XYZ file of C-alpha atoms in Angstrom:
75
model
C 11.528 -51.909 10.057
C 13.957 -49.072 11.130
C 16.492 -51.688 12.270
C 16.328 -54.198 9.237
C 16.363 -51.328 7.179
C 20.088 -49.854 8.838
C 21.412 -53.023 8.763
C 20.842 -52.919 5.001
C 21.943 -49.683 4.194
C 25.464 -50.576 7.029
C 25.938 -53.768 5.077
C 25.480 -51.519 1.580
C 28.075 -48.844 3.332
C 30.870 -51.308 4.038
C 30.814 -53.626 0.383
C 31.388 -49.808 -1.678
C 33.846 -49.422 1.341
C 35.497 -52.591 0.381
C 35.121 -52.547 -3.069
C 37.009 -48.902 -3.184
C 39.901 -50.924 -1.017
C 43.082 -51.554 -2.272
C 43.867 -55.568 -2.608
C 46.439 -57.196 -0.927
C 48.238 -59.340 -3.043
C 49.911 -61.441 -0.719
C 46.978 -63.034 1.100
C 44.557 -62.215 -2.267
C 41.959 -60.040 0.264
C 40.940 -56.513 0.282
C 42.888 -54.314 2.684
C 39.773 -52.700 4.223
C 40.558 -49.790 7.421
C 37.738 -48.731 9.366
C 37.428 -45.908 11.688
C 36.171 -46.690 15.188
C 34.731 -44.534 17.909
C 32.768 -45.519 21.180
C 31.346 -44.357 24.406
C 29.059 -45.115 27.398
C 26.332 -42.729 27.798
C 26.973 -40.416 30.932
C 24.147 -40.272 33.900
C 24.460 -37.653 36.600
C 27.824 -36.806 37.143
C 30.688 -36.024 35.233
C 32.844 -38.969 37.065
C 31.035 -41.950 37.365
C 30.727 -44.371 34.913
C 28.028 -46.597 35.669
C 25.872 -45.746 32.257
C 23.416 -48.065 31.338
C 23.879 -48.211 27.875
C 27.003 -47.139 25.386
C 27.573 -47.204 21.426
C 30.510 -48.254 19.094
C 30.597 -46.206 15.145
C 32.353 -47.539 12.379
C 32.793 -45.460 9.193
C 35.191 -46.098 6.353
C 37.415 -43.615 5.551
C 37.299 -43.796 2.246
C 33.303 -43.169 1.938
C 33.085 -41.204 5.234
C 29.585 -43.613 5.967
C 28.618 -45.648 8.546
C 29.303 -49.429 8.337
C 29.096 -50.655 11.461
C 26.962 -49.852 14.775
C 27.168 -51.655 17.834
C 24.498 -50.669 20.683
C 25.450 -52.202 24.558
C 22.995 -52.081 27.159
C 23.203 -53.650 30.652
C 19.632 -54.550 30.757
């Protein structure tokens, strides 16, 4: 329920995201940016990185909210 329910409120997050985007007249879409940010989780020490599992954010600058969130896992 959790997971269908952040996919929702993500898919709500990037449409105002888009809708607030300026158009590109040229190619008749929406110029939507997003910001990105990712990282494996760290184990242990500092150095290695053999994490089992890692993350990648996206959030739209011009509603600072989440739109996008991407969970890896080797397992």
């Amino acid at each position: 329920t959790q997971i269908v329910l952040a996919k929702k409120i993500m898919d709500d997050n990037l449409q105002e995201e888009a809708r607030l985007s300026p158009m590109n007249t040229d190619i008749n879409r929406k110029k939507v940016v997003l910001c990105m940010d990712g990282g494996w989780d760290q184990r242990a020490s500092g150095r290695a990185f053999n994490s089992l599992s890692g993350r990648v954010v996206s959030v739209g600058p011009l509603t600072n909210k989440v739109c996008g969130l991407v969970y890896y896992s080797k397992r």
